[in-house]
Amino acid sequence: MTSELILLASGFALAEGPVVHGSGALCVADALAGGVRVLCAGGGERQLLAGRKGIGGLVVHASGALLASGRTVVATELDPPAGREHGVEVLTARHVTGFNDLGVGPEGQLLAGMLRYRPFRGEPAVPGGLRVVEAEGTAYDMPGEVIWPNGVAVAGEWLYLSDFATGTVLRARWSAGEGQELTPWWRSPSGQADGLAVDAEGAVMVALGSGGAVARVLPNGETAELIPMPSNFVASVCFRGAGLERLVVCTADNTESPQLGGCVFELPAPVPGAPVPVAAIPLPDLT
């Protein structure tokens, strides 16, 4: 482990969906073991959504709530009241086996990757989709084929979406209120493309799954850099810090200390991250 790499947390079965809350806390899901671990800004840790498995994505809402994927998308406060420990459902869809990664559009739209098969059960692959929920609550699906939707973000005029099943990042011109077609843009050297985040120069940081690294991909599709990690599986990334100058990387394991299990690492980002909007979709009363 290099001197620049800091271990923030360990003991995950599969660390996923990192997001920085307005309180400064870093929230990370455990997609396989279940729940969300909240690494508080002042130290200490709390648990949310205990037992909820399949959380592949987390986003922050303008109200301060946290939205989490899974069989449905739910909202929870960081300190939920009694009886609301499992969150409140905010998004469902017919013929969908679950929602994987989540993102936010420039006007607070919720971007939700939809699965239509259960890959961890060995079911045959079926194309999924990307649902966009507008701030006023209306929704539409982006055209274009994606099988296993993963990392999703908007950078300038482009929306980027990983397809883990094909190892590609898809791209579509972003136009609020209408779906432009997603088409293949970049192919992962590992054959897997997992979570992603966008930096201030419009480059896309892509977790390479079993490639054990993070790729920095320029807007022209050129791979500018590969950042190796001490892991056999790198799942997701985000930026944090006052200037978003730190890169957070989530993994399923630690090759240098296997007893630690899945880990959350932090290191200096090649380029600071772009600010991530908060979701503004309607929520039910959480109190």
PDB file of C-alpha atoms in Angstrom:
ATOM      1  CA  MET A   1       0.000   0.000   0.000  1.00  0.00           C
ATOM      2  CA  THR A   2       1.509   3.338  -1.051  1.00  0.00           C
ATOM      3  CA  SER A   3       2.102   6.107   1.465  1.00  0.00           C
ATOM      4  CA  GLU A   4      -0.552   8.231  -0.294  1.00  0.00           C
ATOM      5  CA  LEU A   5      -3.248   5.586   0.104  1.00  0.00           C
ATOM      6  CA  ILE A   6      -5.301   5.841   3.314  1.00  0.00           C
ATOM      7  CA  LEU A   7      -7.555   3.085   4.624  1.00  0.00           C
ATOM      8  CA  LEU A   8     -10.819   4.642   5.829  1.00  0.00           C
ATOM      9  CA  ALA A   9     -12.876   1.525   6.624  1.00  0.00           C
ATOM     10  CA  SER A  10     -12.778  -2.248   6.213  1.00  0.00           C
ATOM     11  CA  GLY A  11     -14.836  -5.364   6.873  1.00  0.00           C
ATOM     12  CA  PHE A  12     -17.212  -5.036   3.928  1.00  0.00           C
ATOM     13  CA  ALA A  13     -18.382  -7.961   1.822  1.00  0.00           C
ATOM     14  CA  LEU A  14     -18.665  -5.517  -1.089  1.00  0.00           C
ATOM     15  CA  ALA A  15     -18.285  -1.780  -0.438  1.00  0.00           C
ATOM     16  CA  GLU A  16     -20.470   0.170  -2.875  1.00  0.00           C
ATOM     17  CA  GLY A  17     -22.143   3.473  -3.688  1.00  0.00           C
ATOM     18  CA  PRO A  18     -19.976   5.960  -1.743  1.00  0.00           C
ATOM     19  CA  VAL A  19     -21.483   9.421  -1.311  1.00  0.00           C
ATOM     20  CA  VAL A  20     -20.641  12.436   0.851  1.00  0.00           C
ATOM     21  CA  HIS A  21     -23.568  13.766   2.879  1.00  0.00           C
ATOM     22  CA  GLY A  22     -24.015  17.483   3.586  1.00  0.00           C
ATOM     23  CA  SER A  23     -22.995  16.813   7.185  1.00  0.00           C
ATOM     24  CA  GLY A  24     -19.579  15.739   5.909  1.00  0.00           C
ATOM     25  CA  ALA A  25     -20.238  12.062   6.606  1.00  0.00           C
ATOM     26  CA  LEU A  26     -19.120   9.491   4.051  1.00  0.00           C
ATOM     27  CA  CYS A  27     -21.890   6.944   3.452  1.00  0.00           C
ATOM     28  CA  VAL A  28     -20.968   3.536   1.996  1.00  0.00           C
ATOM     29  CA  ALA A  29     -23.273   0.579   1.349  1.00  0.00           C
ATOM     30  CA  ASP A  30     -22.415  -3.081   1.730  1.00  0.00           C
ATOM     31  CA  ALA A  31     -24.146  -4.538  -1.325  1.00  0.00           C
ATOM     32  CA  LEU A  32     -23.741  -8.168  -0.246  1.00  0.00           C
ATOM     33  CA  ALA A  33     -23.872  -8.118   3.576  1.00  0.00           C
ATOM     34  CA  GLY A  34     -26.496  -5.376   3.615  1.00  0.00           C
ATOM     35  CA  GLY A  35     -26.966  -1.939   5.121  1.00  0.00           C
ATOM     36  CA  VAL A  36     -25.142   1.370   4.962  1.00  0.00           C
ATOM     37  CA  ARG A  37     -22.211   2.438   7.102  1.00  0.00           C
ATOM     38  CA  VAL A  38     -22.038   6.157   7.866  1.00  0.00           C
ATOM     39  CA  LEU A  39     -18.486   7.326   8.573  1.00  0.00           C
ATOM     40  CA  CYS A  40     -19.167  10.511  10.522  1.00  0.00           C
ATOM     41  CA  ALA A  41     -17.115  13.638   9.836  1.00  0.00           C
ATOM     42  CA  GLY A  42     -16.079  14.002  13.484  1.00  0.00           C
ATOM     43  CA  GLY A  43     -15.175  10.342  13.843  1.00  0.00           C
ATOM     44  CA  GLY A  44     -17.303   7.406  14.806  1.00  0.00           C
ATOM     45  CA  GLU A  45     -19.684   5.363  12.731  1.00  0.00           C
ATOM     46  CA  ARG A  46     -23.382   4.522  12.586  1.00  0.00           C
ATOM     47  CA  GLN A  47     -25.440   1.982  10.674  1.00  0.00           C
ATOM     48  CA  LEU A  48     -28.463   2.586   8.467  1.00  0.00           C
ATOM     49  CA  LEU A  49     -30.906   0.275   6.673  1.00  0.00           C
ATOM     50  CA  ALA A  50     -29.641  -2.815   8.494  1.00  0.00           C
ATOM     51  CA  GLY A  51     -30.330  -5.984   6.555  1.00  0.00           C
ATOM     52  CA  ARG A  52     -31.171  -4.231   3.292  1.00  0.00           C
ATOM     53  CA  LYS A  53     -29.123  -6.054   0.651  1.00  0.00           C
ATOM     54  CA  GLY A  54     -28.429  -5.161  -2.934  1.00  0.00           C
ATOM     55  CA  ILE A  55     -27.713  -1.475  -2.342  1.00  0.00           C
ATOM     56  CA  GLY A  56     -25.607  -0.520  -5.356  1.00  0.00           C
ATOM     57  CA  GLY A  57     -26.106   3.234  -5.168  1.00  0.00           C
ATOM     58  CA  LEU A  58     -26.646   6.083  -2.708  1.00  0.00           C
ATOM     59  CA  VAL A  59     -27.460   9.742  -3.354  1.00  0.00           C
ATOM     60  CA  VAL A  60     -28.170  12.700  -1.092  1.00  0.00           C
ATOM     61  CA  HIS A  61     -31.516  14.507  -1.264  1.00  0.00           C
ATOM     62  CA  ALA A  62     -31.976  18.265  -0.857  1.00  0.00           C
ATOM     63  CA  SER A  63     -33.874  17.571   2.382  1.00  0.00           C
ATOM     64  CA  GLY A  64     -30.797  15.898   3.873  1.00  0.00           C
ATOM     65  CA  ALA A  65     -32.269  12.421   3.419  1.00  0.00           C
ATOM     66  CA  LEU A  66     -30.272   9.600   1.881  1.00  0.00           C
ATOM     67  CA  LEU A  67     -31.712   7.643  -1.066  1.00  0.00           C
ATOM     68  CA  ALA A  68     -30.661   3.999  -1.363  1.00  0.00           C
ATOM     69  CA  SER A  69     -31.247   1.459  -4.116  1.00  0.00           C
ATOM     70  CA  GLY A  70     -32.148  -2.218  -3.813  1.00  0.00           C
ATOM     71  CA  ARG A  71     -35.361  -4.005  -4.735  1.00  0.00           C
ATOM     72  CA  THR A  72     -36.892  -0.505  -4.681  1.00  0.00           C
ATOM     73  CA  VAL A  73     -35.440   2.943  -3.942  1.00  0.00           C
ATOM     74  CA  VAL A  74     -35.999   4.127  -0.383  1.00  0.00           C
ATOM     75  CA  ALA A  75     -35.319   7.337   1.516  1.00  0.00           C
ATOM     76  CA  THR A  76     -33.989   7.483   5.057  1.00  0.00           C
ATOM     77  CA  GLU A  77     -32.773  10.135   7.436  1.00  0.00           C
ATOM     78  CA  LEU A  78     -29.299   9.758   8.912  1.00  0.00           C
ATOM     79  CA  ASP A  79     -31.000   9.494  12.303  1.00  0.00           C
ATOM     80  CA  PRO A  80     -34.338   7.877  11.424  1.00  0.00           C
ATOM     81  CA  PRO A  81     -37.219   7.933  13.906  1.00  0.00           C
ATOM     82  CA  ALA A  82     -38.452   4.720  15.497  1.00  0.00           C
ATOM     83  CA  GLY A  83     -40.402   2.627  13.054  1.00  0.00           C
ATOM     84  CA  ARG A  84     -38.657   4.100  10.005  1.00  0.00           C
ATOM     85  CA  GLU A  85     -35.372   2.192  10.297  1.00  0.00           C
ATOM     86  CA  HIS A  86     -35.996   0.501   6.931  1.00  0.00           C
ATOM     87  CA  GLY A  87     -36.652   3.743   5.084  1.00  0.00           C
ATOM     88  CA  VAL A  88     -39.650   4.915   3.071  1.00  0.00           C
ATOM     89  CA  GLU A  89     -40.197   3.718  -0.490  1.00  0.00           C
ATOM     90  CA  VAL A  90     -39.880   6.445  -3.122  1.00  0.00           C
ATOM     91  CA  LEU A  91     -39.455   4.557  -6.425  1.00  0.00           C
ATOM     92  CA  THR A  92     -40.707   1.256  -7.781  1.00  0.00           C
ATOM     93  CA  ALA A  93     -41.113  -0.034 -11.332  1.00  0.00           C
ATOM     94  CA  ARG A  94     -42.988  -2.911 -12.928  1.00  0.00           C
ATOM     95  CA  HIS A  95     -41.013  -5.812 -14.359  1.00  0.00           C
ATOM     96  CA  VAL A  96     -37.849  -4.643 -12.545  1.00  0.00           C
ATOM     97  CA  THR A  97     -35.929  -7.032 -10.279  1.00  0.00           C
ATOM     98  CA  GLY A  98     -34.116  -4.166  -8.596  1.00  0.00           C
ATOM     99  CA  PHE A  99     -32.375  -0.827  -8.880  1.00  0.00           C
ATOM    100  CA  ASN A 100     -28.578  -0.821  -8.913  1.00  0.00           C
ATOM    101  CA  ASP A 101     -26.552   2.392  -9.023  1.00  0.00           C
ATOM    102  CA  LEU A 102     -28.027   5.881  -8.597  1.00  0.00           C
ATOM    103  CA  GLY A 103     -27.001   9.326  -9.780  1.00  0.00           C
ATOM    104  CA  VAL A 104     -28.303  12.884  -9.896  1.00  0.00           C
ATOM    105  CA  GLY A 105     -28.905  15.163 -12.874  1.00  0.00           C
ATOM    106  CA  PRO A 106     -28.070  18.895 -12.945  1.00  0.00           C
ATOM    107  CA  GLU A 107     -31.601  19.967 -11.936  1.00  0.00           C
ATOM    108  CA  GLY A 108     -31.948  17.394  -9.168  1.00  0.00           C
ATOM    109  CA  GLN A 109     -33.257  14.540 -11.312  1.00  0.00           C
ATOM    110  CA  LEU A 110     -32.838  11.058  -9.870  1.00  0.00           C
ATOM    111  CA  LEU A 111     -31.019   8.707 -12.271  1.00  0.00           C
ATOM    112  CA  ALA A 112     -31.802   5.095 -11.386  1.00  0.00           C
ATOM    113  CA  GLY A 113     -30.297   2.055 -13.107  1.00  0.00           C
ATOM    114  CA  MET A 114     -32.878  -0.739 -13.474  1.00  0.00           C
ATOM    115  CA  LEU A 115     -32.166  -4.470 -13.536  1.00  0.00           C
ATOM    116  CA  ARG A 116     -34.591  -6.908 -15.128  1.00  0.00           C
ATOM    117  CA  TYR A 117     -32.793 -10.095 -14.102  1.00  0.00           C
ATOM    118  CA  ARG A 118     -30.913 -11.312 -11.028  1.00  0.00           C
ATOM    119  CA  PRO A 119     -27.245 -11.640 -12.024  1.00  0.00           C
ATOM    120  CA  PHE A 120     -26.100 -12.962  -8.642  1.00  0.00           C
ATOM    121  CA  ARG A 121     -28.560 -15.844  -8.985  1.00  0.00           C
ATOM    122  CA  GLY A 122     -27.142 -16.827 -12.349  1.00  0.00           C
ATOM    123  CA  GLU A 123     -30.247 -15.832 -14.299  1.00  0.00           C
ATOM    124  CA  PRO A 124     -29.874 -15.252 -18.054  1.00  0.00           C
ATOM    125  CA  ALA A 125     -29.054 -11.634 -18.862  1.00  0.00           C
ATOM    126  CA  VAL A 126     -31.968  -9.406 -19.882  1.00  0.00           C
ATOM    127  CA  PRO A 127     -31.590  -5.740 -20.894  1.00  0.00           C
ATOM    128  CA  GLY A 128     -32.334  -3.281 -18.100  1.00  0.00           C
ATOM    129  CA  GLY A 129     -32.576   0.476 -18.363  1.00  0.00           C
ATOM    130  CA  LEU A 130     -32.028   3.905 -16.875  1.00  0.00           C
ATOM    131  CA  ARG A 131     -34.997   5.735 -15.381  1.00  0.00           C
ATOM    132  CA  VAL A 132     -34.898   9.521 -15.001  1.00  0.00           C
ATOM    133  CA  VAL A 133     -37.225  10.984 -12.352  1.00  0.00           C
ATOM    134  CA  GLU A 134     -37.699  14.726 -12.771  1.00  0.00           C
ATOM    135  CA  ALA A 135     -37.777  17.144  -9.842  1.00  0.00           C
ATOM    136  CA  GLU A 136     -41.561  17.453 -10.192  1.00  0.00           C
ATOM    137  CA  GLY A 137     -41.946  13.662 -10.082  1.00  0.00           C
ATOM    138  CA  THR A 138     -42.558  12.720 -13.730  1.00  0.00           C
ATOM    139  CA  ALA A 139     -40.329   9.979 -15.134  1.00  0.00           C
ATOM    140  CA  TYR A 140     -39.054   8.572 -18.412  1.00  0.00           C
ATOM    141  CA  ASP A 141     -36.587   5.888 -19.512  1.00  0.00           C
ATOM    142  CA  MET A 142     -33.491   6.629 -21.588  1.00  0.00           C
ATOM    143  CA  PRO A 143     -33.482   4.754 -24.922  1.00  0.00           C
ATOM    144  CA  GLY A 144     -30.554   2.488 -25.761  1.00  0.00           C
ATOM    145  CA  GLU A 145     -29.597  -0.972 -24.557  1.00  0.00           C
ATOM    146  CA  VAL A 146     -27.922  -1.492 -21.194  1.00  0.00           C
ATOM    147  CA  ILE A 147     -27.883  -4.875 -19.475  1.00  0.00           C
ATOM    148  CA  TRP A 148     -26.426  -4.337 -15.999  1.00  0.00           C
ATOM    149  CA  PRO A 149     -26.516  -0.575 -15.322  1.00  0.00           C
ATOM    150  CA  ASN A 150     -23.891   0.696 -12.929  1.00  0.00           C
ATOM    151  CA  GLY A 151     -22.172   4.040 -12.326  1.00  0.00           C
ATOM    152  CA  VAL A 152     -24.095   7.024 -13.707  1.00  0.00           C
ATOM    153  CA  ALA A 153     -23.330  10.749 -13.810  1.00  0.00           C
ATOM    154  CA  VAL A 154     -23.890  13.847 -15.920  1.00  0.00           C
ATOM    155  CA  ALA A 155     -20.926  15.984 -16.996  1.00  0.00           C
ATOM    156  CA  GLY A 156     -21.709  19.050 -19.068  1.00  0.00           C
ATOM    157  CA  GLU A 157     -23.588  17.989 -22.180  1.00  0.00           C
ATOM    158  CA  TRP A 158     -23.087  14.254 -21.580  1.00  0.00           C
ATOM    159  CA  LEU A 159     -24.664  11.549 -19.452  1.00  0.00           C
ATOM    160  CA  TYR A 160     -22.391   8.573 -18.730  1.00  0.00           C
ATOM    161  CA  LEU A 161     -23.586   5.106 -17.683  1.00  0.00           C
ATOM    162  CA  SER A 162     -21.537   1.967 -17.018  1.00  0.00           C
ATOM    163  CA  ASP A 163     -22.779  -1.398 -18.257  1.00  0.00           C
ATOM    164  CA  PHE A 164     -21.037  -3.958 -16.073  1.00  0.00           C
ATOM    165  CA  ALA A 165     -22.215  -6.880 -18.202  1.00  0.00           C
ATOM    166  CA  THR A 166     -20.542  -5.639 -21.382  1.00  0.00           C
ATOM    167  CA  GLY A 167     -17.625  -3.768 -19.811  1.00  0.00           C
ATOM    168  CA  THR A 168     -18.549  -0.545 -21.581  1.00  0.00           C
ATOM    169  CA  VAL A 169     -19.412   2.992 -20.577  1.00  0.00           C
ATOM    170  CA  LEU A 170     -22.366   4.303 -22.558  1.00  0.00           C
ATOM    171  CA  ARG A 171     -22.929   7.959 -23.330  1.00  0.00           C
ATOM    172  CA  ALA A 172     -25.878  10.124 -24.376  1.00  0.00           C
ATOM    173  CA  ARG A 173     -26.294  13.845 -24.869  1.00  0.00           C
ATOM    174  CA  TRP A 174     -27.985  15.240 -21.790  1.00  0.00           C
ATOM    175  CA  SER A 175     -31.185  17.143 -22.408  1.00  0.00           C
ATOM    176  CA  ALA A 176     -33.467  17.689 -19.443  1.00  0.00           C
ATOM    177  CA  GLY A 177     -36.965  16.402 -19.996  1.00  0.00           C
ATOM    178  CA  GLU A 178     -36.221  14.059 -22.867  1.00  0.00           C
ATOM    179  CA  GLY A 179     -34.245  10.876 -23.320  1.00  0.00           C
ATOM    180  CA  GLN A 180     -31.433  10.811 -25.855  1.00  0.00           C
ATOM    181  CA  GLU A 181     -30.128   7.408 -26.942  1.00  0.00           C
ATOM    182  CA  LEU A 182     -27.379   5.758 -24.937  1.00  0.00           C
ATOM    183  CA  THR A 183     -24.615   4.380 -27.169  1.00  0.00           C
ATOM    184  CA  PRO A 184     -21.263   2.678 -26.384  1.00  0.00           C
ATOM    185  CA  TRP A 185     -18.468   5.206 -25.793  1.00  0.00           C
ATOM    186  CA  TRP A 186     -15.553   3.479 -23.987  1.00  0.00           C
ATOM    187  CA  ARG A 187     -14.603  -0.139 -23.414  1.00  0.00           C
ATOM    188  CA  SER A 188     -12.905  -1.208 -20.194  1.00  0.00           C
ATOM    189  CA  PRO A 189      -9.528  -2.965 -20.518  1.00  0.00           C
ATOM    190  CA  SER A 190     -10.674  -5.396 -17.803  1.00  0.00           C
ATOM    191  CA  GLY A 191     -13.942  -6.210 -19.539  1.00  0.00           C
ATOM    192  CA  GLN A 192     -15.850  -4.724 -16.578  1.00  0.00           C
ATOM    193  CA  ALA A 193     -17.050  -1.179 -15.905  1.00  0.00           C
ATOM    194  CA  ASP A 194     -18.512  -0.542 -12.454  1.00  0.00           C
ATOM    195  CA  GLY A 195     -19.085   2.691 -10.521  1.00  0.00           C
ATOM    196  CA  LEU A 196     -17.964   6.034 -11.921  1.00  0.00           C
ATOM    197  CA  ALA A 197     -17.551   9.704 -11.038  1.00  0.00           C
ATOM    198  CA  VAL A 198     -16.660  12.804 -13.055  1.00  0.00           C
ATOM    199  CA  ASP A 199     -13.814  15.222 -12.368  1.00  0.00           C
ATOM    200  CA  ALA A 200     -13.582  18.991 -12.882  1.00  0.00           C
ATOM    201  CA  GLU A 201     -12.073  18.570 -16.367  1.00  0.00           C
ATOM    202  CA  GLY A 202     -14.944  16.363 -17.528  1.00  0.00           C
ATOM    203  CA  ALA A 203     -12.922  13.148 -17.351  1.00  0.00           C
ATOM    204  CA  VAL A 204     -14.668  10.024 -16.067  1.00  0.00           C
ATOM    205  CA  MET A 205     -13.149   7.961 -13.254  1.00  0.00           C
ATOM    206  CA  VAL A 206     -14.291   4.351 -13.776  1.00  0.00           C
ATOM    207  CA  ALA A 207     -13.925   1.458 -11.329  1.00  0.00           C
ATOM    208  CA  LEU A 208     -12.666  -1.541 -13.318  1.00  0.00           C
ATOM    209  CA  GLY A 209     -14.104  -4.380 -11.240  1.00  0.00           C
ATOM    210  CA  SER A 210     -11.770  -7.383 -11.483  1.00  0.00           C
ATOM    211  CA  GLY A 211      -9.232  -5.119 -13.179  1.00  0.00           C
ATOM    212  CA  GLY A 212      -8.210  -4.011  -9.689  1.00  0.00           C
ATOM    213  CA  ALA A 213      -7.839  -0.377 -10.705  1.00  0.00           C
ATOM    214  CA  VAL A 214      -9.544   2.915 -11.503  1.00  0.00           C
ATOM    215  CA  ALA A 215      -9.313   4.361 -15.012  1.00  0.00           C
ATOM    216  CA  ARG A 216      -9.364   8.078 -15.800  1.00  0.00           C
ATOM    217  CA  VAL A 217     -11.001   8.477 -19.213  1.00  0.00           C
ATOM    218  CA  LEU A 218     -10.868  11.802 -21.057  1.00  0.00           C
ATOM    219  CA  PRO A 219     -13.963  13.250 -22.759  1.00  0.00           C
ATOM    220  CA  ASN A 220     -12.559  12.107 -26.130  1.00  0.00           C
ATOM    221  CA  GLY A 221     -12.579   8.488 -24.917  1.00  0.00           C
ATOM    222  CA  GLU A 222      -8.813   8.239 -24.384  1.00  0.00           C
ATOM    223  CA  THR A 223      -7.638   6.391 -21.272  1.00  0.00           C
ATOM    224  CA  ALA A 224      -5.326   8.911 -19.622  1.00  0.00           C
ATOM    225  CA  GLU A 225      -4.358   6.955 -16.520  1.00  0.00           C
ATOM    226  CA  LEU A 226      -4.840   3.678 -14.655  1.00  0.00           C
ATOM    227  CA  ILE A 227      -4.628   3.838 -10.873  1.00  0.00           C
ATOM    228  CA  PRO A 228      -3.916   0.358  -9.439  1.00  0.00           C
ATOM    229  CA  MET A 229      -5.429  -0.553  -6.099  1.00  0.00           C
ATOM    230  CA  PRO A 230      -4.549  -3.328  -3.596  1.00  0.00           C
ATOM    231  CA  SER A 231      -7.674  -5.252  -4.540  1.00  0.00           C
ATOM    232  CA  ASN A 232      -8.895  -7.953  -6.873  1.00  0.00           C
ATOM    233  CA  PHE A 233     -12.169  -6.086  -7.343  1.00  0.00           C
ATOM    234  CA  VAL A 234     -12.674  -2.311  -7.409  1.00  0.00           C
ATOM    235  CA  ALA A 235     -16.375  -1.444  -7.252  1.00  0.00           C
ATOM    236  CA  SER A 236     -16.947   2.288  -7.052  1.00  0.00           C
ATOM    237  CA  VAL A 237     -15.530   5.770  -6.568  1.00  0.00           C
ATOM    238  CA  CYS A 238     -16.433   9.285  -5.447  1.00  0.00           C
ATOM    239  CA  PHE A 239     -14.680  12.535  -4.574  1.00  0.00           C
ATOM    240  CA  ARG A 240     -14.580  14.265  -1.220  1.00  0.00           C
ATOM    241  CA  GLY A 241     -12.723  17.028   0.647  1.00  0.00           C
ATOM    242  CA  ALA A 242     -13.208  20.781   0.778  1.00  0.00           C
ATOM    243  CA  GLY A 243     -12.051  21.062  -2.825  1.00  0.00           C
ATOM    244  CA  LEU A 244     -13.111  17.539  -3.838  1.00  0.00           C
ATOM    245  CA  GLU A 245      -9.400  16.836  -4.089  1.00  0.00           C
ATOM    246  CA  ARG A 246      -9.590  13.354  -2.547  1.00  0.00           C
ATOM    247  CA  LEU A 247     -10.623  10.209  -4.429  1.00  0.00           C
ATOM    248  CA  VAL A 248     -12.554   7.565  -2.467  1.00  0.00           C
ATOM    249  CA  VAL A 249     -12.305   3.998  -3.817  1.00  0.00           C
ATOM    250  CA  CYS A 250     -14.461   1.071  -2.651  1.00  0.00           C
ATOM    251  CA  THR A 251     -13.447  -2.572  -3.030  1.00  0.00           C
ATOM    252  CA  ALA A 252     -14.516  -6.150  -2.344  1.00  0.00           C
ATOM    253  CA  ASP A 253     -11.195  -7.156  -0.797  1.00  0.00           C
ATOM    254  CA  ASN A 254      -7.677  -6.113   0.220  1.00  0.00           C
ATOM    255  CA  THR A 255      -4.863  -8.086  -1.392  1.00  0.00           C
ATOM    256  CA  GLU A 256      -2.248  -6.749   1.049  1.00  0.00           C
ATOM    257  CA  SER A 257      -4.320  -7.556   4.154  1.00  0.00           C
ATOM    258  CA  PRO A 258      -6.911 -10.180   3.153  1.00  0.00           C
ATOM    259  CA  GLN A 259      -8.277 -10.420   6.700  1.00  0.00           C
ATOM    260  CA  LEU A 260      -9.700  -6.889   6.310  1.00  0.00           C
ATOM    261  CA  GLY A 261     -12.228  -7.871   3.646  1.00  0.00           C
ATOM    262  CA  GLY A 262     -13.718  -5.186   1.445  1.00  0.00           C
ATOM    263  CA  CYS A 263     -12.261  -1.738   2.070  1.00  0.00           C
ATOM    264  CA  VAL A 264     -12.797   1.964   1.538  1.00  0.00           C
ATOM    265  CA  PHE A 265      -9.604   3.760   0.530  1.00  0.00           C
ATOM    266  CA  GLU A 266      -8.758   7.405  -0.038  1.00  0.00           C
ATOM    267  CA  LEU A 267      -5.951   8.979  -2.063  1.00  0.00           C
ATOM    268  CA  PRO A 268      -5.173  12.276  -3.796  1.00  0.00           C
ATOM    269  CA  ALA A 269      -7.253  12.642  -6.959  1.00  0.00           C
ATOM    270  CA  PRO A 270      -5.382  13.221 -10.245  1.00  0.00           C
ATOM    271  CA  VAL A 271      -7.792  16.135 -10.804  1.00  0.00           C
ATOM    272  CA  PRO A 272     -10.373  17.376  -8.263  1.00  0.00           C
ATOM    273  CA  GLY A 273     -13.909  16.150  -8.704  1.00  0.00           C
ATOM    274  CA  ALA A 274     -16.875  17.991 -10.153  1.00  0.00           C
ATOM    275  CA  PRO A 275     -19.558  18.935  -7.601  1.00  0.00           C
ATOM    276  CA  VAL A 276     -22.389  16.402  -7.394  1.00  0.00           C
ATOM    277  CA  PRO A 277     -25.926  17.856  -7.264  1.00  0.00           C
ATOM    278  CA  VAL A 278     -28.438  16.740  -4.648  1.00  0.00           C
ATOM    279  CA  ALA A 279     -31.642  15.024  -5.684  1.00  0.00           C
ATOM    280  CA  ALA A 280     -34.788  17.149  -5.625  1.00  0.00           C
ATOM    281  CA  ILE A 281     -37.518  14.620  -6.394  1.00  0.00           C
ATOM    282  CA  PRO A 282     -40.678  14.638  -4.234  1.00  0.00           C
ATOM    283  CA  LEU A 283     -40.385  12.640  -1.008  1.00  0.00           C
ATOM    284  CA  PRO A 284     -43.025  11.379   1.389  1.00  0.00           C
ATOM    285  CA  ASP A 285     -42.989  12.600   4.980  1.00  0.00           C
ATOM    286  CA  LEU A 286     -40.064  10.874   6.728  1.00  0.00           C
ATOM    287  CA  THR A 287     -40.947  11.952  10.265  1.00  0.00           C
TER     288      THR A 287
END
